[in-house]
CSV table of C-alpha atoms in Angstrom, one decimal:
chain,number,residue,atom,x,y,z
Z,20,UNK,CA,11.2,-19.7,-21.0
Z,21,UNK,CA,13.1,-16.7,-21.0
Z,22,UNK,CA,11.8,-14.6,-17.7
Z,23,UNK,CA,13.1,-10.9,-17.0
Z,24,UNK,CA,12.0,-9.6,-14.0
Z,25,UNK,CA,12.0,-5.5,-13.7
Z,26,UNK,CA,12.1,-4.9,-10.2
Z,27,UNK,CA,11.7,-1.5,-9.0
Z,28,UNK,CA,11.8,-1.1,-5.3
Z,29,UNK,CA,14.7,1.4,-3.9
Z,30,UNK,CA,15.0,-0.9,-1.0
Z,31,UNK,CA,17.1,-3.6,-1.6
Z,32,UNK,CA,15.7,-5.9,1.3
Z,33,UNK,CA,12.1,-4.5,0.9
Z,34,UNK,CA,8.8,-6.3,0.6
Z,35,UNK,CA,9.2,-5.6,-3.9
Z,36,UNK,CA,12.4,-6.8,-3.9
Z,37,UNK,CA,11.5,-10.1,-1.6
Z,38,UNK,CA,8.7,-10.9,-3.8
Z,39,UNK,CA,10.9,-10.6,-7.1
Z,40,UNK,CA,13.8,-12.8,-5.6
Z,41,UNK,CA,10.6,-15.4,-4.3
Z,42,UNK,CA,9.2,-14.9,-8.2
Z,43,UNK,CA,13.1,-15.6,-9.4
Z,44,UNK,CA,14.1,-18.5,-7.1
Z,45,UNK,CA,10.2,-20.4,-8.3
Z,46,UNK,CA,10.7,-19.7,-11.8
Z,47,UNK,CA,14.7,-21.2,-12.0
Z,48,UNK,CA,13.3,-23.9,-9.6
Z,49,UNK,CA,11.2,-24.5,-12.8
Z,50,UNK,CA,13.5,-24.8,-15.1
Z,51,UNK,CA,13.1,-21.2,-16.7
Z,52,UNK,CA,16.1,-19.2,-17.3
Z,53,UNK,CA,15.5,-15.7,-15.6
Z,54,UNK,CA,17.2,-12.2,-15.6
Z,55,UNK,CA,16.2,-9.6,-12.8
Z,56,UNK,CA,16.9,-6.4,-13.0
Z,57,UNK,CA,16.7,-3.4,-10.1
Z,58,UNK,CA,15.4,-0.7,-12.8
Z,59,UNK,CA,15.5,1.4,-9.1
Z,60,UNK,CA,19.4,2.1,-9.2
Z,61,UNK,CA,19.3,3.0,-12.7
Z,62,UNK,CA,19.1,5.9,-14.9
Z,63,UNK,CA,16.2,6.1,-17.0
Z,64,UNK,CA,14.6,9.4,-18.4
Z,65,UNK,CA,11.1,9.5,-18.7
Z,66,UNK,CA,9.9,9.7,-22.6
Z,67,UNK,CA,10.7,12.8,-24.4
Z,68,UNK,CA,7.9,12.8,-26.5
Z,69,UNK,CA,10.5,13.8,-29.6
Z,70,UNK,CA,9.2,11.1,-31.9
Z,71,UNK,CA,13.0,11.0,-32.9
Z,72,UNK,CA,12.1,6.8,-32.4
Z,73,UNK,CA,9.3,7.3,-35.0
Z,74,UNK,CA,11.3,9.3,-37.4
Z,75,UNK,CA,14.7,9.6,-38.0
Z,76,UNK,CA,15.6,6.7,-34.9
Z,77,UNK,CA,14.1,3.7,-36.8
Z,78,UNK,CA,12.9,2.3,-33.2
Z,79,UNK,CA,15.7,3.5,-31.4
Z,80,UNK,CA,15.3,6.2,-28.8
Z,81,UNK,CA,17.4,9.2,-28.6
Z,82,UNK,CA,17.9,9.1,-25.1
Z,83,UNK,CA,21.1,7.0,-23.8
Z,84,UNK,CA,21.1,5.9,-20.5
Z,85,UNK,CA,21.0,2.7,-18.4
Z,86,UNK,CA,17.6,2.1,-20.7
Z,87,UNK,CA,20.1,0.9,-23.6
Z,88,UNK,CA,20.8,-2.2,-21.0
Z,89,UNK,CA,17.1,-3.2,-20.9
Z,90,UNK,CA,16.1,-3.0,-24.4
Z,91,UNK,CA,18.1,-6.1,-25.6
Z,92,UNK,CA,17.1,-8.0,-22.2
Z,93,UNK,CA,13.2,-6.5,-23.3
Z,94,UNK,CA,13.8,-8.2,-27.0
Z,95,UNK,CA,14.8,-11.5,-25.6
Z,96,UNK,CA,12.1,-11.9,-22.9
Z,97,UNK,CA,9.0,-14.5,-23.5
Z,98,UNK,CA,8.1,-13.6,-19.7
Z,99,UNK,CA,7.9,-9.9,-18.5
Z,100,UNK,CA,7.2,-9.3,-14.6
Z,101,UNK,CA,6.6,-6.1,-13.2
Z,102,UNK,CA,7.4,-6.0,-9.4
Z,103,UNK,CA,6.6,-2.7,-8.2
Z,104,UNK,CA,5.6,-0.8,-4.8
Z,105,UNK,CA,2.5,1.3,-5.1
Z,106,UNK,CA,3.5,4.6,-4.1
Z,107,UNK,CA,0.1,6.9,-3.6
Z,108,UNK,CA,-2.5,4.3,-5.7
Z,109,UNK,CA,0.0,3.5,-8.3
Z,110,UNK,CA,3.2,1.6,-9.6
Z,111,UNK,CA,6.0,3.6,-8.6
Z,112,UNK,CA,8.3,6.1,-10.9
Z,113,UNK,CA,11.2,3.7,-11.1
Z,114,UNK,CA,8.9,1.1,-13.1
Z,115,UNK,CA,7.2,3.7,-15.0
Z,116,UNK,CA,10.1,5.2,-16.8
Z,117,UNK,CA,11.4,1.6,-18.2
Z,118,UNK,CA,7.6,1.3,-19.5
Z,119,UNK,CA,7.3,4.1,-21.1
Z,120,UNK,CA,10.4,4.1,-22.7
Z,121,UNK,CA,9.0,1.1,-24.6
Z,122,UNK,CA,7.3,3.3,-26.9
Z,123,UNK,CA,10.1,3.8,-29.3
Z,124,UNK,CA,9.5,-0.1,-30.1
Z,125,UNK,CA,5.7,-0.2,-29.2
Z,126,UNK,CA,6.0,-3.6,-27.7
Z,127,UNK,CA,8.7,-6.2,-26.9
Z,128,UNK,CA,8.6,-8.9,-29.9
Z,129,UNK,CA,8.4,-11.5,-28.0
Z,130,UNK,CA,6.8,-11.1,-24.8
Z,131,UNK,CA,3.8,-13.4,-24.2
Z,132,UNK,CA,3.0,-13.4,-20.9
Z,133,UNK,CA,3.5,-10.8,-18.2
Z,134,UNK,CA,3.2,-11.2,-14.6
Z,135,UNK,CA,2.8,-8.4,-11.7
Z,136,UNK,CA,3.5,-8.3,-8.2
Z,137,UNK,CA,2.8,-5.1,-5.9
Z,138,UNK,CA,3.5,-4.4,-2.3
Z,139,UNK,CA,2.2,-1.7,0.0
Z,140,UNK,CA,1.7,-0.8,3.7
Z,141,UNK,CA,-2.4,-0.5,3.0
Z,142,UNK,CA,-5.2,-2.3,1.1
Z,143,UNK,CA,-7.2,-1.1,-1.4
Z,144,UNK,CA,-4.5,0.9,-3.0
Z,145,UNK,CA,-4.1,-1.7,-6.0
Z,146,UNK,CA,-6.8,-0.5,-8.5
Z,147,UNK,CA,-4.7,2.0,-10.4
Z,148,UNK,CA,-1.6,0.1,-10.9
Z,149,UNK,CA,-3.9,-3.6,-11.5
Z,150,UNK,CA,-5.6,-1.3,-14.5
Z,151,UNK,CA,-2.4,-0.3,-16.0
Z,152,UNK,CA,-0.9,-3.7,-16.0
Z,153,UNK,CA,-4.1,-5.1,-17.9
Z,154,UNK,CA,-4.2,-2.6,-20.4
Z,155,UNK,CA,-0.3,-2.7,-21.3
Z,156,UNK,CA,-1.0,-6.7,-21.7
Z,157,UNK,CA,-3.6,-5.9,-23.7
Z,158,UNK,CA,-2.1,-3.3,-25.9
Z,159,UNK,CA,1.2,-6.0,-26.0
Z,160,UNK,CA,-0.6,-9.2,-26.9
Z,161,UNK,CA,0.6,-10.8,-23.6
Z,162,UNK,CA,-1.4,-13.2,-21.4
Z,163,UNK,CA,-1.7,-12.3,-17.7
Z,164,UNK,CA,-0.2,-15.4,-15.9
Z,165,UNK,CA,-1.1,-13.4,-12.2
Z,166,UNK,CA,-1.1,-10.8,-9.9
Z,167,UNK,CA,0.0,-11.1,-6.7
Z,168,UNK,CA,0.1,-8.3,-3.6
Z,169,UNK,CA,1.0,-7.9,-0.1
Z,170,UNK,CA,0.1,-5.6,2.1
Z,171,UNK,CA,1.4,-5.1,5.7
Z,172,UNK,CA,0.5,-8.2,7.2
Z,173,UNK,CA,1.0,-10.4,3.8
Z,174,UNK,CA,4.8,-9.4,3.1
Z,175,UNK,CA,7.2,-12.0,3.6
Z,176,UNK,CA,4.8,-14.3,4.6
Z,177,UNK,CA,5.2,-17.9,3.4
Z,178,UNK,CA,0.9,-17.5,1.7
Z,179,UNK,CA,2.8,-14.9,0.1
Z,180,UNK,CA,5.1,-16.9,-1.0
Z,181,UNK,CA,2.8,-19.6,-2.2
Z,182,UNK,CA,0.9,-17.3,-3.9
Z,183,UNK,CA,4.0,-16.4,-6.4
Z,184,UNK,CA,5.2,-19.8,-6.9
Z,185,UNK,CA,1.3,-20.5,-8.2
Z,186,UNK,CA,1.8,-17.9,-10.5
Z,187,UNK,CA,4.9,-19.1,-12.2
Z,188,UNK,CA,3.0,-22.5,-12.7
Z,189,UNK,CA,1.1,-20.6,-14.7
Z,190,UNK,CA,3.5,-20.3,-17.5
């Protein structure tokens, strides 16, 4: 399967970015050919709310930025994984703009499943960010293969670990 993996953490050795590279490493493992993306070091606008997409854009946004690299990656993906940190109860700017940006197309064509995986320093901060995931899977068509998070104690831990590379059996 085709696998692109939005990864949104600003550090590059943090707990996000370990448990994309972990999600990565499983999934080629697998057999599955996989793109990941830092969506942190690039520029991407948040939504204008124009409607230039719906009108006169035919699908395509206004805006050009570093968003015109992920829309043909977006197109091409069967697999879509969010990896976020939760930044005060919910996915973090970085991923939110490359989402939302979606809405000139209203859903990648070929997107079937999706995947998330979050990282914090506390527990209980997941709710937010787990209900957003479920309803853009919902509103896309695309099964949830899993969910995995790690708070303090559970970051680069090898259950951690084991946890990710049960999800990608999923697909």
């Amino acid at each position: 399967m085709n696998i692109l993996i939005l990864q949104a953490s600003p550090r590059a050795k943090g707990n996000t970015a370990w448990m994309a590279e972990e999600y990565k490493n499983a999934a080629e493992a697998a057999g599955h050919q996989v793109t990941l993306v830092n969506v942190s070091h690039k520029k991407i606008a948040g939504c204008l709310a124009c409607e230039y997409c719906h009108n006169k854009g035919n699908g395509t946004c206004i805006q050009k930025d570093d968003m015109q690299e992920l829309y043909p990656l977006m197109a091409e993906a069967e697999v879509l994984v969010l990896a976020a940190p939760i930044y005060y109860f919910t996915l973090n700017a970085q991923i939110q703009a490359p989402i939302q940006r979606m809405y000139c197309v209203n859903a990648p064509a070929k997107v079937k499943k999706m995947a998330l995986l979050m990282s914090s320093y506390s527990p209980g901060v997941y709710t937010g960010a787990t209900a957003e995931y479920h309803d853009i899977c919902n509103y896309w068509h695309a099964e949830d293969s899993g969910i995995v998070t790690a708070k303090i104690d559970e970051q680069k831990t090898d259950e951690t670990k084991a946890k990710i590379q049960a999800i990608v059996k999923n697909l």
